[in-house]
Short mmCIF file of C-alpha atoms and ligand atoms in Angstrom, two decimals:
data_model
loop_
_atom_site.label_atom_id
_atom_site.label_comp_id
_atom_site.label_asym_id
_atom_site.label_seq_id
_atom_site.Cartn_x
_atom_site.Cartn_y
_atom_site.Cartn_z
CA MET H 8 0.10 -0.07 0.17
CA GLU H 9 2.43 2.65 -0.92
CA SER H 10 0.71 4.66 -3.23
CA GLU H 11 -1.11 8.04 -2.50
CA LYS H 12 -3.97 6.10 -3.67
CA ALA H 13 -3.67 3.44 -1.32
CA ARG H 14 -3.90 5.74 1.69
CA LEU H 15 -7.88 5.99 0.94
CA ALA H 16 -8.23 2.64 2.41
CA VAL H 17 -6.32 3.42 5.46
CA PRO H 18 -8.13 5.08 8.61
CA PHE H 19 -6.77 8.20 10.18
CA ALA H 20 -4.45 7.91 13.01
CA TRP H 21 -7.16 9.07 15.67
CA GLN H 22 -9.71 6.52 14.17
CA ARG H 23 -8.02 3.65 15.54
CA GLU H 24 -10.49 3.10 18.31
CA GLN H 25 -13.67 3.07 16.01
CA TRP H 26 -11.59 1.03 13.13
CA GLY H 27 -10.62 -1.62 15.75
CA ARG H 28 -14.23 -1.91 16.95
CA LEU H 29 -15.28 -2.63 13.16
CA CYS H 30 -12.71 -4.98 12.52
CA GLN H 31 -13.22 -6.95 16.04
CA GLN H 32 -17.16 -6.96 14.98
CA HIS H 33 -16.25 -8.27 11.46
CA ALA H 34 -14.03 -10.88 12.79
CA ASP H 35 -16.65 -12.14 15.23
CA ASN H 36 -19.31 -12.33 12.75
CA ARG H 37 -21.37 -9.77 14.54
CA LEU H 38 -21.10 -6.80 12.35
CA PRO H 39 -24.36 -4.89 12.43
CA HIS H 40 -26.20 -4.48 9.26
CA ALA H 41 -26.30 -0.83 9.38
CA LEU H 42 -23.91 1.47 11.40
CA LEU H 43 -24.41 5.37 12.00
CA LEU H 44 -21.01 7.02 11.94
CA ALA H 45 -21.73 10.28 14.01
CA GLY H 46 -19.71 13.13 15.12
CA PRO H 47 -18.58 16.45 14.29
CA LYS H 48 -18.00 17.64 10.92
CA GLY H 49 -14.34 17.39 9.50
CA VAL H 50 -12.99 14.66 11.48
CA GLY H 51 -12.98 12.11 8.66
CA LYS H 52 -16.07 10.01 9.39
CA LEU H 53 -16.80 9.51 5.43
CA HIS H 54 -13.20 8.65 5.14
CA LEU H 55 -13.20 5.96 7.54
CA ALA H 56 -16.68 4.44 6.09
CA SER H 57 -14.92 4.40 2.48
CA ALA H 58 -11.87 2.74 3.94
CA PHE H 59 -14.09 0.09 6.02
CA GLY H 60 -15.95 -0.29 2.74
CA CYS H 61 -12.63 -1.05 1.06
CA TYR H 62 -11.71 -3.57 3.85
CA LEU H 63 -15.04 -5.27 3.57
CA LEU H 64 -14.58 -5.82 -0.38
CA CYS H 65 -10.91 -6.62 -0.10
CA LEU H 66 -10.19 -10.58 -1.14
CA SER H 67 -7.30 -11.18 1.01
CA PRO H 68 -7.09 -8.54 4.17
CA LEU H 69 -4.15 -8.68 6.39
CA ASN H 70 -3.90 -7.46 9.70
CA ASN H 71 -7.15 -5.79 9.96
CA ALA H 72 -6.35 -3.98 6.59
CA ALA H 73 -7.22 -4.03 2.89
CA CYS H 74 -4.55 -5.64 1.12
CA GLY H 75 -4.13 -2.84 -1.78
CA HIS H 76 -3.21 -5.34 -4.32
CA CYS H 77 -6.25 -7.51 -5.00
CA LYS H 78 -8.89 -6.89 -7.58
CA GLY H 79 -11.23 -5.65 -4.88
CA CYS H 80 -8.67 -3.26 -3.87
CA ASP H 81 -7.85 -2.24 -7.58
CA LEU H 82 -11.58 -1.40 -8.41
CA ASN H 83 -12.09 0.33 -5.17
CA LEU H 84 -9.03 2.40 -5.29
CA SER H 85 -9.88 3.51 -8.76
CA GLY H 86 -13.38 4.40 -7.58
CA THR H 87 -15.26 1.84 -9.95
CA HIS H 88 -16.10 -1.10 -7.46
CA PRO H 89 -19.57 -2.49 -8.57
CA ASP H 90 -20.41 -3.38 -4.97
CA LEU H 91 -19.82 -0.38 -3.52
CA LEU H 92 -22.42 2.38 -3.79
CA LEU H 93 -21.90 6.01 -2.40
CA LEU H 94 -25.05 7.82 -1.85
CA ARG H 95 -24.85 11.86 -1.66
CA PRO H 96 -27.05 14.50 -2.30
CA GLU H 97 -26.76 15.34 -6.10
CA ASP H 98 -26.90 18.68 -8.37
CA GLY H 99 -26.13 21.21 -5.42
CA SER H 100 -29.00 19.93 -3.33
CA ARG H 101 -28.59 19.14 0.35
CA VAL H 102 -31.21 16.52 0.08
CA ILE H 103 -31.00 12.64 -0.81
CA LYS H 104 -33.89 12.15 -2.92
CA ILE H 105 -36.14 9.06 -3.03
CA ASP H 106 -35.15 8.30 -6.68
CA GLN H 107 -31.40 7.90 -5.28
CA VAL H 108 -32.78 5.53 -2.48
CA ARG H 109 -34.51 3.43 -5.00
CA SER H 110 -31.30 3.08 -6.84
CA LEU H 111 -29.94 1.86 -3.70
CA THR H 112 -32.72 -0.59 -2.97
CA GLU H 113 -32.02 -2.31 -6.57
CA PHE H 114 -28.46 -2.24 -5.94
CA LEU H 115 -29.35 -3.99 -2.58
CA SER H 116 -31.64 -6.64 -4.16
CA LYS H 117 -28.94 -7.80 -6.43
CA THR H 118 -26.41 -10.39 -6.19
CA ALA H 119 -22.93 -8.98 -5.46
CA GLN H 120 -20.91 -8.50 -8.90
CA GLN H 121 -17.41 -9.87 -7.35
CA GLY H 122 -19.23 -12.46 -5.40
CA GLY H 123 -18.55 -11.32 -1.99
CA ARG H 124 -20.49 -8.55 0.43
CA LYS H 125 -22.10 -5.33 -1.06
CA VAL H 126 -21.57 -2.16 0.85
CA ALA H 127 -23.33 1.26 0.53
CA VAL H 128 -22.33 4.48 2.32
CA ILE H 129 -24.87 7.31 2.98
CA GLU H 130 -23.93 10.86 3.55
CA PRO H 131 -25.31 12.83 5.22
CA ALA H 132 -27.91 10.60 6.80
CA GLU H 133 -29.74 14.22 7.75
CA GLY H 134 -29.93 14.52 4.11
CA LEU H 135 -32.74 12.03 4.27
CA ASN H 136 -35.98 13.65 4.03
CA ALA H 137 -39.32 11.84 5.21
CA ASN H 138 -39.89 10.15 1.68
CA SER H 139 -36.32 9.07 1.21
CA ALA H 140 -36.06 7.93 4.58
CA ASN H 141 -39.41 6.00 4.18
CA ALA H 142 -38.07 4.20 1.19
CA LEU H 143 -34.78 3.29 2.87
CA LEU H 144 -36.63 1.62 5.91
CA LYS H 145 -37.42 -1.59 4.08
CA SER H 146 -33.46 -1.87 3.31
CA LEU H 147 -32.84 -1.31 7.13
CA GLU H 148 -35.30 -3.75 8.50
CA GLU H 149 -35.04 -6.81 6.19
CA PRO H 150 -31.41 -6.82 5.06
CA SER H 151 -30.64 -8.82 1.77
CA GLY H 152 -27.95 -11.27 1.92
CA ASP H 153 -24.41 -10.08 2.79
CA THR H 154 -24.76 -6.19 2.66
CA THR H 155 -23.58 -3.36 4.87
CA LEU H 156 -24.86 -0.19 5.33
CA LEU H 157 -22.77 2.93 6.54
CA LEU H 158 -24.67 5.84 7.25
CA VAL H 159 -22.65 9.08 8.23
CA SER H 160 -24.10 11.74 9.99
CA HIS H 161 -22.84 15.07 11.30
CA LEU H 162 -25.82 16.15 13.21
CA THR H 163 -27.62 12.92 14.53
CA SER H 164 -30.55 14.98 16.14
CA GLY H 165 -31.35 15.76 12.35
CA VAL H 166 -31.60 12.05 11.62
CA LEU H 167 -35.14 10.73 11.47
CA ALA H 168 -35.70 8.72 14.66
CA THR H 169 -36.93 5.67 12.53
CA ILE H 170 -33.59 5.76 10.75
CA ARG H 171 -31.64 6.39 13.99
CA SER H 172 -33.07 3.43 15.59
CA ARG H 173 -32.29 1.09 13.13
CA CYS H 174 -28.69 1.68 13.19
CA GLN H 175 -26.04 0.83 15.56
CA LEU H 176 -24.20 3.94 16.66
CA LEU H 177 -20.59 4.75 16.04
CA PRO H 178 -19.58 7.80 17.92
CA PHE H 179 -16.60 10.15 16.69
CA ALA H 180 -15.11 12.99 18.51
CA ILE H 181 -12.79 15.72 17.55
CA PRO H 182 -9.25 14.18 17.77
CA SER H 183 -6.41 15.56 20.39
CA THR H 184 -4.65 18.33 18.91
CA ASP H 185 -1.30 16.47 18.36
CA ASP H 186 -3.12 13.86 16.31
CA GLY H 187 -4.87 16.85 14.25
CA LEU H 188 -1.71 18.81 13.90
CA ALA H 189 0.37 15.43 12.96
CA TRP H 190 -1.96 15.28 9.87
CA LEU H 191 -2.41 18.72 8.95
CA ALA H 192 1.20 19.97 9.17
CA PRO H 193 2.38 18.48 6.18
CA LEU H 194 -0.58 19.70 4.37
CA ALA H 195 -0.87 23.32 5.42
CA VAL H 196 1.93 24.95 3.18
CA GLY H 197 2.45 28.41 3.80
CA GLN H 198 -0.07 28.29 6.52
CA ASP H 199 0.25 28.02 10.38
CA PRO H 200 -1.52 24.43 11.02
CA GLU H 201 -2.23 25.20 14.83
CA TYR H 202 -4.05 28.36 13.66
CA LEU H 203 -6.16 26.63 10.89
CA LEU H 204 -7.10 23.81 13.26
CA LYS H 205 -8.21 26.43 15.83
CA CYS H 206 -10.38 28.09 13.22
CA ALA H 207 -11.85 24.83 12.54
CA ALA H 208 -12.56 24.12 16.16
CA GLY H 209 -10.27 21.03 16.06
CA ALA H 210 -11.76 19.32 13.03
CA PRO H 211 -8.67 18.39 11.13
CA LEU H 212 -10.36 17.87 7.75
CA ALA H 213 -12.13 21.32 8.19
CA ALA H 214 -9.32 22.82 9.10
CA PHE H 215 -7.68 21.61 5.57
CA ALA H 216 -10.79 22.77 3.87
CA LEU H 217 -10.12 26.07 5.10
CA LEU H 218 -7.25 26.33 2.68
CA ASP H 219 -9.58 26.28 -0.36
CA GLY H 220 -10.06 29.50 -1.91
CA ASP H 221 -11.08 32.57 0.29
CA LYS H 222 -12.63 30.13 2.97
CA LEU H 223 -9.90 30.98 5.80
CA VAL H 224 -10.67 34.75 5.11
CA LYS H 225 -14.44 34.29 5.42
CA GLN H 226 -14.09 32.11 8.62
CA GLU H 227 -11.93 34.92 10.17
CA ALA H 228 -14.29 37.37 9.16
CA LEU H 229 -16.94 35.33 10.94
CA ILE H 230 -15.12 35.00 14.12
CA LYS H 231 -14.54 38.76 14.01
CA GLY H 232 -17.95 39.62 13.27
CA LEU H 233 -19.40 37.39 16.08
CA LEU H 234 -17.00 38.78 18.78
CA GLY H 235 -17.83 42.20 17.45
CA VAL H 236 -21.52 41.59 18.29
CA ALA H 237 -20.56 40.18 21.41
CA THR H 238 -18.95 43.16 22.57
CA HIS H 239 -21.50 45.44 21.30
CA ASN H 240 -18.99 46.77 18.68
CA ALA H 241 -21.04 45.69 15.68
CA SER H 242 -24.74 45.15 14.81
CA PRO H 243 -26.35 41.58 14.60
CA LEU H 244 -28.41 42.67 11.72
CA ALA H 245 -25.46 44.06 9.73
CA LEU H 246 -23.47 41.06 10.53
CA ALA H 247 -26.57 38.75 9.29
CA ALA H 248 -26.67 41.01 5.82
CA GLU H 249 -23.03 40.46 5.50
CA LEU H 250 -23.12 36.72 5.87
CA ALA H 251 -26.44 36.27 3.80
CA SER H 252 -24.05 36.40 0.73
CA GLY H 253 -22.50 33.10 1.88
CA GLU H 254 -24.03 29.81 3.16
CA PRO H 255 -25.85 29.97 6.46
CA LEU H 256 -25.16 26.28 6.89
CA VAL H 257 -21.33 26.98 7.14
CA VAL H 258 -22.16 29.56 9.82
CA ILE H 259 -24.34 27.21 11.78
CA GLU H 260 -22.00 24.12 11.78
CA SER H 261 -18.91 26.42 12.87
CA MET H 262 -20.89 27.89 15.78
CA GLN H 263 -21.86 24.22 16.38
CA GLN H 264 -18.14 23.54 16.60
CA TRP H 265 -17.45 26.32 18.87
CA LEU H 266 -20.25 25.74 21.22
CA GLN H 267 -19.01 22.00 21.43
CA SER H 268 -15.61 23.31 22.27
CA GLY H 269 -17.28 25.37 24.81
CA PHE H 270 -18.95 22.56 26.48
CA ARG H 271 -15.94 20.68 26.42
CA GLN H 272 -14.06 23.52 28.11
CA GLN H 273 -16.73 23.91 30.85
CA ALA H 274 -16.74 20.16 31.52
CA SER H 275 -13.03 19.90 31.88
CA GLY H 276 -12.75 23.27 33.86
CA GLY H 277 -9.59 23.61 31.40
CA GLU H 278 -7.58 26.87 30.75
CA ALA H 279 -8.30 29.44 27.99
CA SER H 280 -6.16 28.80 24.98
CA ALA H 281 -4.95 31.84 23.00
CA GLY H 282 -6.11 33.01 19.54
CA ARG H 283 -9.09 34.65 18.15
CA ASP H 284 -11.26 31.77 18.09
CA ALA H 285 -10.37 30.89 21.77
CA GLN H 286 -12.35 34.10 22.87
CA LEU H 287 -15.33 32.70 21.14
CA VAL H 288 -14.77 29.30 23.17
CA ASN H 289 -14.21 31.17 26.30
CA LEU H 290 -17.20 33.24 25.93
CA LEU H 291 -19.22 30.21 25.24
CA ALA H 292 -17.76 28.39 28.18
CA ALA H 293 -18.57 30.91 30.40
CA THR H 294 -22.31 30.90 29.42
CA PRO H 295 -24.84 29.64 31.79
CA ALA H 296 -25.62 25.87 30.85
CA THR H 297 -29.28 26.34 30.31
CA VAL H 298 -28.66 29.39 28.13
CA ALA H 299 -26.01 27.28 26.11
CA TYR H 300 -28.01 24.30 25.71
CA ARG H 301 -30.96 26.65 24.49
CA PHE H 302 -28.76 27.98 22.02
CA TRP H 303 -27.61 24.47 20.74
CA ASP H 304 -31.11 23.72 20.11
CA LYS H 305 -31.59 26.80 17.99
CA LEU H 306 -28.60 25.86 15.90
CA VAL H 307 -30.28 22.27 15.41
CA ARG H 308 -33.41 23.77 14.34
CA LEU H 309 -31.72 26.28 12.10
CA LYS H 310 -29.57 23.66 10.46
CA ARG H 311 -32.59 21.35 10.13
CA GLN H 312 -34.30 24.31 8.48
CA SER H 313 -31.58 25.22 6.13
CA LEU H 314 -31.04 21.61 5.11
CA SER H 315 -34.68 21.22 4.30
CA ALA H 316 -35.55 21.59 0.86
CA ALA H 317 -37.84 24.55 1.53
CA ASN H 318 -35.25 26.87 0.65
CA PRO H 319 -35.71 29.18 4.00
CA ASN H 320 -35.13 32.89 3.76
CA LYS H 321 -31.26 32.96 4.20
CA GLN H 322 -31.21 36.70 5.56
CA LEU H 323 -34.19 35.92 8.04
CA LEU H 324 -32.67 32.70 9.41
CA LEU H 325 -29.41 34.50 9.78
CA GLU H 326 -30.74 37.53 11.79
CA GLU H 327 -32.66 35.42 13.76
CA LEU H 328 -29.28 33.40 14.62
CA MET H 329 -27.29 36.53 15.16
CA LEU H 330 -30.10 38.01 17.63
CA ASP H 331 -30.00 34.79 19.56
CA TRP H 332 -26.08 35.02 19.64
CA GLN H 333 -26.21 38.63 20.92
CA ALA H 334 -28.59 37.50 23.59
CA LEU H 335 -26.44 34.84 24.43
CA ALA H 336 -23.24 36.87 24.70
CA ARG H 337 -24.87 39.25 27.11
CA GLN H 338 -25.49 36.32 29.77
CA SER H 339 -21.95 35.13 29.26
CA ARG H 340 -19.92 35.71 32.33
CA TYR H 341 -16.81 36.27 29.86
CA ALA H 342 -17.96 39.22 27.89
ZN1 LIG Z 407 -7.34 -6.46 -1.28
#
């Protein structure tokens, strides 16, 4: 497994625990039919799902790893394995449509072309709306043959309960800073990897994604804007108007990450770290729990709303969010 491509079949260093658990379940012949890989965005859940699919379809796996040389591995590494199906929203949509689920049902009903197992990866599971989730239920309830369904979710509370209850949960957390930096540093050419990682609330793949185009500049502007509102130096409505030119989802997910960091800091009683984003986390960590949890619920609801096919009014949604943010900051003991 020397090639760049072959690395696709290997989990990230911080995923040893999840990988070990999956391999053990597989070895014991008690791998669940459907798994829900859940955790913050940008920690590599989809990567792990693909790598595990590659492992399951490898013809001669060795030491809990795909061999990288067999026909199954060749097909997987070139992205053309007929027994692996990846289901993601298409054509700029955020929703996995019912027709896509029907093609999955058809895929599952056929015999594996390479004679082994069949694997389907669905990402994100919260992209399944009521109709498409309904269409998937039968496949979840009555598994056909040797199939494994790997559902990936960045927001489990956004996954319909009927789906959630039929999957075994495999949780993922933000990796340690050391693990994150070890992976990110060689990729962050010309940038400070520590700073990038902080801007992405510790999620390595999200930090890497910030290197793309002007995303880092936008993220820095978001942090500055939120701090401005929190310290009464900027208007929440003006910030909402400014942010409306982008994707509310990016704002919501970033705020979720910071809030999660705040919860962690609160729980550990840890010291505040340096950096602009740390001010945000400190502010959140110093917010009364009831207020912080109410804000979390709001973020979940707005995320669901922005993921819905109904195309909500971006500016209104952001105005609601920024007014809530201002109200939260007023109650923080930090500000
Ligand atoms: Zn192989």
